[in-house]
CSV table of C-alpha atoms in Angstrom, one decimal:
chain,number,residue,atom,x,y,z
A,14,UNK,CA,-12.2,6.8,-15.7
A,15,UNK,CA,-15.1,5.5,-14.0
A,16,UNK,CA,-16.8,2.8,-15.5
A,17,UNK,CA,-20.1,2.5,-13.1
A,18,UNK,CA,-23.1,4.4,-13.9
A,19,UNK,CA,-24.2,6.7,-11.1
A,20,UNK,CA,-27.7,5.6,-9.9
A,21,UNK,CA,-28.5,8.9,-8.0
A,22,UNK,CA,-28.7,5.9,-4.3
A,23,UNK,CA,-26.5,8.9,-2.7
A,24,UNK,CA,-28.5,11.6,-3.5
A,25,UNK,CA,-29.3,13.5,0.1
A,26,UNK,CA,-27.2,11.1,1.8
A,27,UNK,CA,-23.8,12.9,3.9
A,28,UNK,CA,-20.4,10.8,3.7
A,29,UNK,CA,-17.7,11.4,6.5
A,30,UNK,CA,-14.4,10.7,4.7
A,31,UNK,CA,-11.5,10.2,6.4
A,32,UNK,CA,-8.1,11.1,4.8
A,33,UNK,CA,-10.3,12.8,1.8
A,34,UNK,CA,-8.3,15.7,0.3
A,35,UNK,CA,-6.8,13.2,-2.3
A,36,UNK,CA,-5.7,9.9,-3.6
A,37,UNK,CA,-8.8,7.1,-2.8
A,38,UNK,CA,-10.4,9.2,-0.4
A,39,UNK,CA,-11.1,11.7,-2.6
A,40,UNK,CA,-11.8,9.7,-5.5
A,41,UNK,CA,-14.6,8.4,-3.5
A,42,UNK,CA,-16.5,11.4,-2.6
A,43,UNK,CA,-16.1,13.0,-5.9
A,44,UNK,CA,-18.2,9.4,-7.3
A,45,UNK,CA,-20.4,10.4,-4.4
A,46,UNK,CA,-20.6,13.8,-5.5
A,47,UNK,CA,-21.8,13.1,-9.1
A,48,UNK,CA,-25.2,11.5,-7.3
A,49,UNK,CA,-25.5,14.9,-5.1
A,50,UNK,CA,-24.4,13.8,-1.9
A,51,UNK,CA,-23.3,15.7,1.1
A,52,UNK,CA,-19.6,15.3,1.7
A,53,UNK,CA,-17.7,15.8,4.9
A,54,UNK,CA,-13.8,16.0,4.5
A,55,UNK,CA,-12.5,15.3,7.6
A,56,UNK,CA,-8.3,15.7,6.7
A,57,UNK,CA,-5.6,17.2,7.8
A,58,UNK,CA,-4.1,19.4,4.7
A,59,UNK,CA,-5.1,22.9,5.0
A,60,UNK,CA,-2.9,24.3,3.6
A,61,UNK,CA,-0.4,22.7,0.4
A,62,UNK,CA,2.0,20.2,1.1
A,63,UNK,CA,4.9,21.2,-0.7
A,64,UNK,CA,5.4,17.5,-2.9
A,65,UNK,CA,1.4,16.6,-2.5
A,66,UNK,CA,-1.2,17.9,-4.2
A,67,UNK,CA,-4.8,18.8,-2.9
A,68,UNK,CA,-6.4,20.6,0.3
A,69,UNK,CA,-9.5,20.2,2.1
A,70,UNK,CA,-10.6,23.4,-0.2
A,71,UNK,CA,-9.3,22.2,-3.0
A,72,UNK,CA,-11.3,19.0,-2.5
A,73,UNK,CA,-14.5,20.6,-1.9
A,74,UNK,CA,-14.6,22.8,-4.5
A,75,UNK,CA,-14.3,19.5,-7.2
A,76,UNK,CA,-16.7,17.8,-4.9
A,77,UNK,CA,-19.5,21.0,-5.6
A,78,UNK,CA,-18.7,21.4,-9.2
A,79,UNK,CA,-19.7,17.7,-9.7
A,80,UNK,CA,-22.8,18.5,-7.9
A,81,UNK,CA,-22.3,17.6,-4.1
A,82,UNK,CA,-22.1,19.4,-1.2
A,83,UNK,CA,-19.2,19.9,0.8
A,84,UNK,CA,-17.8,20.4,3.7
A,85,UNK,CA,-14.1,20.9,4.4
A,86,UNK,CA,-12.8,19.9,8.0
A,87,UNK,CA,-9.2,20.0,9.5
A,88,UNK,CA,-9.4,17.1,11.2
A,89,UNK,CA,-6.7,14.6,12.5
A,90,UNK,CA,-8.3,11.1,13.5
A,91,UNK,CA,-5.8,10.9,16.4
A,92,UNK,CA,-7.3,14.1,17.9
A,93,UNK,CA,-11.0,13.2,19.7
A,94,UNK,CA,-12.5,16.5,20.1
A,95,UNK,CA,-11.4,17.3,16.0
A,96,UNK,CA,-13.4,14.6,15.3
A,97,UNK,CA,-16.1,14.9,17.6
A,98,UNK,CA,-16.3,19.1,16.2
A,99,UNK,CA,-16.5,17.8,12.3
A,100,UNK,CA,-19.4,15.5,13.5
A,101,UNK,CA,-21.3,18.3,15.1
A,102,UNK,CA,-20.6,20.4,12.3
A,103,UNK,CA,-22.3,17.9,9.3
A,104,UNK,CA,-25.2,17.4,11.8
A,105,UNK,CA,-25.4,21.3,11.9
A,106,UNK,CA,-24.9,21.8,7.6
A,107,UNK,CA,-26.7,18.4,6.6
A,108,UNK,CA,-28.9,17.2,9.8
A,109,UNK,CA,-26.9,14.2,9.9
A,110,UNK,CA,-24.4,11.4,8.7
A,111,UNK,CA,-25.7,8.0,6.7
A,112,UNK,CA,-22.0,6.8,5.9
A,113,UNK,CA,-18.4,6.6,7.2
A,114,UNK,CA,-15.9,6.5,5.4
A,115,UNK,CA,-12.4,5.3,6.8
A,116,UNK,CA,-9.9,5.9,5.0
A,117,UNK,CA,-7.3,7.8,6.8
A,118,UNK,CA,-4.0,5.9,7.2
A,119,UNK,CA,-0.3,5.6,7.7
A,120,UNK,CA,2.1,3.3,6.4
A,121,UNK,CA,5.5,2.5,7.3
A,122,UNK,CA,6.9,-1.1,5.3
A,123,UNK,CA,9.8,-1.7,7.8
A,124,UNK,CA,10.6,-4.4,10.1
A,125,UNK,CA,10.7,-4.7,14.0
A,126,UNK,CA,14.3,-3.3,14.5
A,127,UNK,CA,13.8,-0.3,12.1
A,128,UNK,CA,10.6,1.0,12.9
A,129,UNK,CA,10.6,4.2,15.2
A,130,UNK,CA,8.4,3.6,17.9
A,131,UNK,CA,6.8,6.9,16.9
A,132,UNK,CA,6.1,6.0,13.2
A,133,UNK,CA,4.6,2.8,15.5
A,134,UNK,CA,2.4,5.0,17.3
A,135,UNK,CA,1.5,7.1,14.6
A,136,UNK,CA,0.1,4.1,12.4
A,137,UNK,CA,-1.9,2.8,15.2
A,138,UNK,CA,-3.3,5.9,16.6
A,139,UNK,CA,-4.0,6.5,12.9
A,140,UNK,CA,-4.7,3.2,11.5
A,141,UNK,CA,-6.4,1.3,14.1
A,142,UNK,CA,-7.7,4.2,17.0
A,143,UNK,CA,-8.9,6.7,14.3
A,144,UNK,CA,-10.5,3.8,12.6
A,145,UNK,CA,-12.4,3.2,16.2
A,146,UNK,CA,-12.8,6.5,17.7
A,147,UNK,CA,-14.4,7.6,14.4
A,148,UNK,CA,-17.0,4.7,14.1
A,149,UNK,CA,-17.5,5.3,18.2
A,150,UNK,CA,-18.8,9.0,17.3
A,151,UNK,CA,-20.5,8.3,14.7
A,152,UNK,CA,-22.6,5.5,15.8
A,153,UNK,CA,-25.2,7.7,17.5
A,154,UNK,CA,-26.4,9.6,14.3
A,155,UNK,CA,-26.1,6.1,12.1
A,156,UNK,CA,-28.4,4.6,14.3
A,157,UNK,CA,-31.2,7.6,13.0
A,158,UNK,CA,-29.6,6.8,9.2
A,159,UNK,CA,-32.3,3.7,6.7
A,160,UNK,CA,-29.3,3.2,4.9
A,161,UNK,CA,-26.1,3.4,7.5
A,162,UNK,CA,-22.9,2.0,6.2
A,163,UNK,CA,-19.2,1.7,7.6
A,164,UNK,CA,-16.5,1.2,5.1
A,165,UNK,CA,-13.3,1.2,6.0
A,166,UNK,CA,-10.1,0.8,3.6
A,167,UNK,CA,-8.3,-2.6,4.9
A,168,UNK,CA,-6.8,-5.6,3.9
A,169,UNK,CA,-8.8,-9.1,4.4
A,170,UNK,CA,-7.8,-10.7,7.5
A,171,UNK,CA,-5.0,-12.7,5.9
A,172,UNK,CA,-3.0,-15.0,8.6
A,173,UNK,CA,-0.2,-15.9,6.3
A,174,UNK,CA,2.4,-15.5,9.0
A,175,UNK,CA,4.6,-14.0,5.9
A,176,UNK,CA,2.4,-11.1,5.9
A,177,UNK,CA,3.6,-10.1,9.7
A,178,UNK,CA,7.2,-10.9,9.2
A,179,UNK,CA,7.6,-8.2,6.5
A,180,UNK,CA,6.2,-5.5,8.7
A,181,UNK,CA,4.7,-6.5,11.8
A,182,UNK,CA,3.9,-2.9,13.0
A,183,UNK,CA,1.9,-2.0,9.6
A,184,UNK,CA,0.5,-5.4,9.7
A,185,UNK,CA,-1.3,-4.9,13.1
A,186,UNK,CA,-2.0,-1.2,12.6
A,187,UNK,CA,-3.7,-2.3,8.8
A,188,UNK,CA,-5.2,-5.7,10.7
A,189,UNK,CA,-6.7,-3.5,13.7
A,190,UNK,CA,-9.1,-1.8,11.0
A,191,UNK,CA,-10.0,-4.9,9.6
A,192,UNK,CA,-10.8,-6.2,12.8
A,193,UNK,CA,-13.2,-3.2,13.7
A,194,UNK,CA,-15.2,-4.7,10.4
A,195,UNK,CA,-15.4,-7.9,11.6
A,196,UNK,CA,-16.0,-7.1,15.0
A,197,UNK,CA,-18.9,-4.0,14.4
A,198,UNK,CA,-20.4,-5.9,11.6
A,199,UNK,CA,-21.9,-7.9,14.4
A,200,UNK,CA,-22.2,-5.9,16.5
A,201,UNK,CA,-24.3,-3.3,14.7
A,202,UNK,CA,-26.4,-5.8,12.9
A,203,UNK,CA,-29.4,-5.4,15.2
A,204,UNK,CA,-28.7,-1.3,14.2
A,205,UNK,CA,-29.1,-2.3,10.6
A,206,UNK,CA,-25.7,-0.7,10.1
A,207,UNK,CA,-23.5,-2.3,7.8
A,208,UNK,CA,-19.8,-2.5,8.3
A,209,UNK,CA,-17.6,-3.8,5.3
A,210,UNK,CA,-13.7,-3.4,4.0
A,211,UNK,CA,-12.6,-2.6,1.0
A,212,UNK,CA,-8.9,-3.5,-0.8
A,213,UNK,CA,-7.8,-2.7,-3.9
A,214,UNK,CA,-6.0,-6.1,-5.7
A,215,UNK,CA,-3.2,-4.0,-7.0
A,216,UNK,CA,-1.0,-1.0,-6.4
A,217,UNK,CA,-3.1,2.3,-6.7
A,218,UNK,CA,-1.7,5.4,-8.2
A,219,UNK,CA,-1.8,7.7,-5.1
A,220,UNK,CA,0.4,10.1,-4.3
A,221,UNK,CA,2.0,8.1,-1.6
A,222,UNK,CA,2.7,5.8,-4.2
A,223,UNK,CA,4.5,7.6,-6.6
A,224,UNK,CA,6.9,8.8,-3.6
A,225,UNK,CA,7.5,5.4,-2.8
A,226,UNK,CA,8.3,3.6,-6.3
A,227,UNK,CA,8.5,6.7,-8.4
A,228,UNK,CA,6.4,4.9,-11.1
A,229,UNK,CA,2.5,4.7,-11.4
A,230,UNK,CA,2.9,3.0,-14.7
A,231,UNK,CA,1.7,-0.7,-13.3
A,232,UNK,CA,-0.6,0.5,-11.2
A,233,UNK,CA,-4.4,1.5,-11.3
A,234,UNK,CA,-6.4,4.2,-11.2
A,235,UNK,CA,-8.2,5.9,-8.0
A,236,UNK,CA,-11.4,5.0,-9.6
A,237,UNK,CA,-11.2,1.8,-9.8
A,238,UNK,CA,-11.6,1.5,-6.1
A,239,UNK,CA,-13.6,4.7,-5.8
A,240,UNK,CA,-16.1,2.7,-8.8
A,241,UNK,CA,-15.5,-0.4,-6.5
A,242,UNK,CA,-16.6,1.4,-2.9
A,243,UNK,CA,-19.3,3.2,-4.7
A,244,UNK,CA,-21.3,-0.2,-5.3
A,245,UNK,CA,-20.7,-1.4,-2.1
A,246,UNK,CA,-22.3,1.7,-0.8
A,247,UNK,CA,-25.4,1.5,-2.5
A,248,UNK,CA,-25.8,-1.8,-1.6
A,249,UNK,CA,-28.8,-2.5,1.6
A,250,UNK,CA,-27.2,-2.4,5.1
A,251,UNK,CA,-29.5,-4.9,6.9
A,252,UNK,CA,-28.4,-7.6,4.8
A,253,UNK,CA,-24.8,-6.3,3.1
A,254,UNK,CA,-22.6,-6.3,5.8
A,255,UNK,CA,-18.8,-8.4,7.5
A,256,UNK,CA,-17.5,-8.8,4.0
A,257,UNK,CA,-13.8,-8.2,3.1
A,258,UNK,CA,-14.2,-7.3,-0.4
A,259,UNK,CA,-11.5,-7.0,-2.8
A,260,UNK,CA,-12.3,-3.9,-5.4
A,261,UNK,CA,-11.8,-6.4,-8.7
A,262,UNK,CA,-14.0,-8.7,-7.6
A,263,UNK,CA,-16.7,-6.4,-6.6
A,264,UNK,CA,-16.9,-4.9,-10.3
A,265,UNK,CA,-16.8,-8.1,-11.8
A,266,UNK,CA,-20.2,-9.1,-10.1
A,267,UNK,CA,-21.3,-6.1,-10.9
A,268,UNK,CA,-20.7,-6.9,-14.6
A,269,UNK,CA,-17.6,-5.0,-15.3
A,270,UNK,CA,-15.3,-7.9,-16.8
A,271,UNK,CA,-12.8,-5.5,-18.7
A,272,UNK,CA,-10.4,-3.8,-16.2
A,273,UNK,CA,-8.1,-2.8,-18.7
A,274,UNK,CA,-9.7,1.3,-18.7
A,275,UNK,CA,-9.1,1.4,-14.9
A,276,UNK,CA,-4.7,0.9,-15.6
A,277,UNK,CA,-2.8,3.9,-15.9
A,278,UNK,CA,-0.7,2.3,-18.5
A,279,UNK,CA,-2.7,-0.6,-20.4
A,280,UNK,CA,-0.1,-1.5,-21.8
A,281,UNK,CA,0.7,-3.0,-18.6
A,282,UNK,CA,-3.4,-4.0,-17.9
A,283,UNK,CA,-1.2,-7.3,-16.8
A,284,UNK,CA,1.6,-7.1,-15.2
A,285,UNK,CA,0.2,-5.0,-12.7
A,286,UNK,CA,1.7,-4.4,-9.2
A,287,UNK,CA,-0.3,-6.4,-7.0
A,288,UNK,CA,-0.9,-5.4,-3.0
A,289,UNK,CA,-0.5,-6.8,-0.2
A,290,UNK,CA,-2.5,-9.2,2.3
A,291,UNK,CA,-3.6,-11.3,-1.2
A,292,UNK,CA,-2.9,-15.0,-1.3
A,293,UNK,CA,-2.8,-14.7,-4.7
A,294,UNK,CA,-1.6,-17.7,-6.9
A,295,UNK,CA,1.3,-16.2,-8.4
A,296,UNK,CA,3.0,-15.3,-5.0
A,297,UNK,CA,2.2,-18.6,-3.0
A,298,UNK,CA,4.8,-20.5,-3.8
A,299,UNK,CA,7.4,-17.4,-3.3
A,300,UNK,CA,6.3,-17.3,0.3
A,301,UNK,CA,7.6,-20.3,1.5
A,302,UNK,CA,11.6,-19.4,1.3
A,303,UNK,CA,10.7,-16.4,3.4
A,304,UNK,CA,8.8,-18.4,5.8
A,305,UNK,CA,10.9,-21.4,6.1
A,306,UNK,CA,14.4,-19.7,6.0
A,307,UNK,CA,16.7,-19.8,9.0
A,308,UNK,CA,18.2,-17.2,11.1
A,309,UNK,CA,22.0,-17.4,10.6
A,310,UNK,CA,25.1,-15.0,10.7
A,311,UNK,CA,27.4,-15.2,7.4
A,312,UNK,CA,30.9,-15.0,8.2
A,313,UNK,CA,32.4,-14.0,4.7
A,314,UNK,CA,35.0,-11.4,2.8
A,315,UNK,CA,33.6,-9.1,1.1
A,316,UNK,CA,35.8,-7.4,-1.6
A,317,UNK,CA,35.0,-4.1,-3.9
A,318,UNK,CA,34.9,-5.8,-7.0
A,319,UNK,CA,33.5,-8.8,-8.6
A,320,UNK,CA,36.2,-11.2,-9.5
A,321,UNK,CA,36.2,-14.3,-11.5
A,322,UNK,CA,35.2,-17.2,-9.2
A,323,UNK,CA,35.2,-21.2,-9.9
A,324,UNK,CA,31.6,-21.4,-8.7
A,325,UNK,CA,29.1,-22.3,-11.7
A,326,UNK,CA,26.1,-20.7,-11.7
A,327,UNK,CA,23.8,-17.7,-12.4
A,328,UNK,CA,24.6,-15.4,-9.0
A,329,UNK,CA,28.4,-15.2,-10.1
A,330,UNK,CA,28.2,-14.3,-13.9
A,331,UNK,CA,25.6,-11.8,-12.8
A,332,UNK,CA,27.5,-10.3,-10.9
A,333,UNK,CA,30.7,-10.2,-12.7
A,334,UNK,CA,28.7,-8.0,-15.6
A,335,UNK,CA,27.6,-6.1,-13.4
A,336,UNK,CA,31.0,-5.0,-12.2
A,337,UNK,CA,31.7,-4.3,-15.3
A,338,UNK,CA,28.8,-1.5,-15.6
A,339,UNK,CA,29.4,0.1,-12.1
A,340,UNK,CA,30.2,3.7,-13.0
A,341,UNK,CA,31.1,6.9,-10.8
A,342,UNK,CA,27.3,9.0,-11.9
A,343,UNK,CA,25.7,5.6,-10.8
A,344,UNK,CA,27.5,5.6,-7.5
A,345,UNK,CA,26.2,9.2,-7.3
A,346,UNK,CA,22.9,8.8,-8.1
A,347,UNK,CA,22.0,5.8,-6.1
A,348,UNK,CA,24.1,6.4,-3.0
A,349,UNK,CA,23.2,3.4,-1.4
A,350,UNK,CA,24.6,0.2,0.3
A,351,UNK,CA,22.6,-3.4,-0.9
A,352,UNK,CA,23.0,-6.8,0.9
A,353,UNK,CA,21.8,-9.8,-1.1
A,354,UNK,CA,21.0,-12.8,1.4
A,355,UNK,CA,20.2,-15.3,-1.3
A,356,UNK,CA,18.1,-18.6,-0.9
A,357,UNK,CA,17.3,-21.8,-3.2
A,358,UNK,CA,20.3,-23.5,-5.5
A,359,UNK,CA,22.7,-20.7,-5.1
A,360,UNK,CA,22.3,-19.5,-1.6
A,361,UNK,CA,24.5,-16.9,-0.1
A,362,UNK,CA,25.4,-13.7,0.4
A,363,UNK,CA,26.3,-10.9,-1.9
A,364,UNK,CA,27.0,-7.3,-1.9
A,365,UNK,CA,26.4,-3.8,-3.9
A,366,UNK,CA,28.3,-0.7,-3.1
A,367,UNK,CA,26.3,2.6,-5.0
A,368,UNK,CA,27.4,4.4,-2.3
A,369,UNK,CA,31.8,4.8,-1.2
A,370,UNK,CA,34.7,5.2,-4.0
A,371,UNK,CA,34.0,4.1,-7.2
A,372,UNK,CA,31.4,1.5,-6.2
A,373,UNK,CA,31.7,-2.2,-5.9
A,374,UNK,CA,30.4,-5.6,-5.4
A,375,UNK,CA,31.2,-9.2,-4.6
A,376,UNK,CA,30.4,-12.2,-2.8
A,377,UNK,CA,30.5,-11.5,0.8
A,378,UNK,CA,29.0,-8.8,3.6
A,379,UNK,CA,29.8,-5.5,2.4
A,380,UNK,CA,32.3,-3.4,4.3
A,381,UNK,CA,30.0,-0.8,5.0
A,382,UNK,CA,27.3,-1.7,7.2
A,383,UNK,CA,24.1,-1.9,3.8
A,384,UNK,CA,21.4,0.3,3.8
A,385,UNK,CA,18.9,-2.6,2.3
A,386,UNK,CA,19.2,-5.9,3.1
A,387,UNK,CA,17.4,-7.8,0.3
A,388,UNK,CA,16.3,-11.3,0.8
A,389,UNK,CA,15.1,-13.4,-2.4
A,390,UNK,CA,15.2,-16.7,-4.4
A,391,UNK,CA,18.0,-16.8,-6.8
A,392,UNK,CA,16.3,-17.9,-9.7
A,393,UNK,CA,14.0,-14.6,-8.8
A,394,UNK,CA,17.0,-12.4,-8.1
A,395,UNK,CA,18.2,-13.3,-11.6
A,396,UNK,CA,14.9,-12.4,-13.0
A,397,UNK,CA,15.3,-9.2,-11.2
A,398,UNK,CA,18.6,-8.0,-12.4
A,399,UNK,CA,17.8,-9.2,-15.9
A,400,UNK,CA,15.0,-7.0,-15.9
A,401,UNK,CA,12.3,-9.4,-15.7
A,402,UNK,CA,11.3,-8.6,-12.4
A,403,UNK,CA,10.5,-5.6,-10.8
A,404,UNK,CA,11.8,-5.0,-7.2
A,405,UNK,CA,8.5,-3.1,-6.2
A,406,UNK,CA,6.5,-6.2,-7.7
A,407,UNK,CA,8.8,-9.0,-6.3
A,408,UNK,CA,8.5,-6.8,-2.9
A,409,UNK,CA,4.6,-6.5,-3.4
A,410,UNK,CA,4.5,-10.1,-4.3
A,411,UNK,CA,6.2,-11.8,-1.6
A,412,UNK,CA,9.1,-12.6,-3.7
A,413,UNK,CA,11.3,-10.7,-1.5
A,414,UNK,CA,12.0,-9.7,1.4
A,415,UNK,CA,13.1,-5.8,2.3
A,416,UNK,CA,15.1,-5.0,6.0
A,417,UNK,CA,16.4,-1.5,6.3
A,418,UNK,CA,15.2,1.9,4.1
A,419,UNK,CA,13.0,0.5,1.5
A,420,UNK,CA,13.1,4.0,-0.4
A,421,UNK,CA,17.1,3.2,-1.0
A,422,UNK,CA,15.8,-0.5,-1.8
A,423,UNK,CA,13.4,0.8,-4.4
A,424,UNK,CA,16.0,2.9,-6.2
A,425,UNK,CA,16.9,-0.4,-7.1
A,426,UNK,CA,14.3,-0.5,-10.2
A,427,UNK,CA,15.7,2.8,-11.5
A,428,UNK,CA,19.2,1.7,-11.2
A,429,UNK,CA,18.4,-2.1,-13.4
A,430,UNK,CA,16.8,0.0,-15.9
A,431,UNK,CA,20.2,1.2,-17.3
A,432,UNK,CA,21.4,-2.3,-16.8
A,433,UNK,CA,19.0,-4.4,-18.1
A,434,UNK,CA,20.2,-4.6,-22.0
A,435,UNK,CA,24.1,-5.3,-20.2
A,436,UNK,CA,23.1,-7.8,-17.7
């Protein structure tokens, strides 16, 4: 649902999109579309990706039925001369290009010892080099454009060392774009170019997304960022240009104050799953723990059940219910090894075993080495196992901290569902 009015400002005008067969990328050139602009999809899928829907063809046929004009290019932003061919081919169809579009990225949320150095590469060749190499190309035919505009999709340059512990290699690969904004946006000003960055304030329900968490339900729509990026591109280049807009606060001073239409459940309008890179409020004071807390090796016994222990507290108790609810299906289902390292009043370290035998837990380093090593508060990890809590929206918020396969750290969420009304 879009809730900005097309103003016909794109009419004529050719978009290079990144990444555009689907999710935010598309989003944005089908707004584009409705005012009858020219749309280049420079992306990869050609041909269906057997869990993701959408093509370049699929793409350009919803981008013409709205009105605009497409053209569909296989193009990977790692791959100069692809690039540099999709270029020449929109100057051949539409005589030009007036905006780029970055928006073509990979994501990996791991930390330094389990990221692959070629999921390292990939995310800066794609994040930060296709971000470059595409502006680089495209900077000769913006320079002929009277209303040039870079956009690219990036977080604000948010120095919270927090944000690099969590995953350093993303963090520079997402930063690298942002600082191609801040850098070009100076550069080009004499061009009358402008170069901005958008960021959505919450979890968008992409494809990539829905992998991840396997629920949409507190995130937002595509539109509300496609509504958000629209604005900003109608917007004069000579004098709208460096900003590190957040897609919330660009509707808002454009006079949308309801954001409730853009959630895909409203019911959850707020208790959304905010993104990363935000100092928002409600996070701040999480961040510290993370930030403050010490390196050190536990040396403890774990055991494969929860037994009844003298200490008082929430961090026992909770775990001796949840002992109780451990069954063979769920050991089936989640197959997955979880470390708790927790911090505050009741620090120290717990275990989950979803994975060998019948299942387990208990105070203490598992026997097997974990899968996910979850760091947290313990009033937090309460909240979390008593369903208050969401382990995507603790992650997302800075409430805890993930080392080792997130996916098997998200299955988490699934798994407290069926607990919640025991624990």
């Amino acid at each position: 649902m879009s809730l900005v009015a097309n103003t016909g400002k794109l009419a004529g005008r050719t978009l290079f999109i990144t990444g555009a067969s689907r999710g935010i990328g598309k989003a944005i050139a089908l707004k584009a579309a409705k005012d009858g602009a020219n749309v280049v999809i420079a992306a990869k899928t050609a041909e269906p990706h057997p869990k993701l829907p959408g093509t370049i063809y699929t793409a350009a046929e919803e981008i013409e039925a709205l009105g605009g004009k497409a053209l569909p290019c296989i193009v990977d932003v790692r791959d100069e001369k692809q690039v540099q061919s999709a270029i020449d081919a929109a100057v051949k169809k539409f005589n030009g290009i007036d905006i780029l579009v970055n928006n073509a990225s990979a994501i990996s949320l791991t930390g330094t010892a389990d990221t692959e150095m070629k999921k390292y590469d990939l995310m800066h060749t794609i994040n930060t080099r296709g971000t470059f190499l595409a502006s680089k190309l495209c900077l000769p035919l913006l320079k002929n454009s009277d209303h040039a505009h870079i956009l690219n999709l990036s977080p604000p340059l948010n120095m919270n060392p927090y944000w690099f512990s969590v995953h350093v290699a993303y963090t520079m690969a997402k930063y690298g774009m942002s600082m191609c904004v801040l850098g070009m946006s100076e550069e080009f000003k004499p061009l009358n170019i402008g170069v901005n960055a958008l960021w959505p304030r919450t979890a968008i329900a992409t494809a990539a997304v829905e992998m991840l968490t396997g629920d949409t339900s507190t995130s937002r729509k595509p539109e509300i960022v496609s509504d958000a990026a629209y604005v900003m591109l109608c917007k004069n280049p000579k004098t709208y240009t460096g900003n590190f807009a957040i897609d919330e606060d660009v509707l808002k001073q454009h006079g949308i104050k309801d954001m409730t239409p853009y959630a895909c459940d409203p019911k959850n309008a707020d208790k959304l799953l905010l993104d990363g890179f935000l100092e928002d409020p409600a996070a701040l004071g999480q961040h510290q723990y993370v930030l403050s807390a010490s390196v050190r090796r536990y040396h403890t016994t774990a055991v494969t059940r929860c037994e009844k222990k003298e200490t008082e507290g929430q961090i026992p108790v909770l775990f001796g219910t949840i002992s109780k609810v451990i069954t063979p299906e769920l050991v089936k289902n989640t197959q997955a090894v979880y470390q708790f390292n927790v911090k505050g009043k009741e620090e120290g370290v717990w275990h989950l075993d979803l994975k060998n035998g019948d299942g387990g837990c208990g105070q203490g380093e598992p026997k097997n080495p974990p899968d996910a090593t979850l760091t947290m508060d313990s009033t937090n990890f309460a909240d979390m196992f008593a369903g208050k809590l969401k382990p995507t929206t603790a992650f997302m918020m800075g409430k805890l901290k993930i080392n080792g396969d997130l996916q098997k750290a998200m299955k988490l969420e699934k798994m407290m569902k069926s607990l919640k009304n025991k624990v």
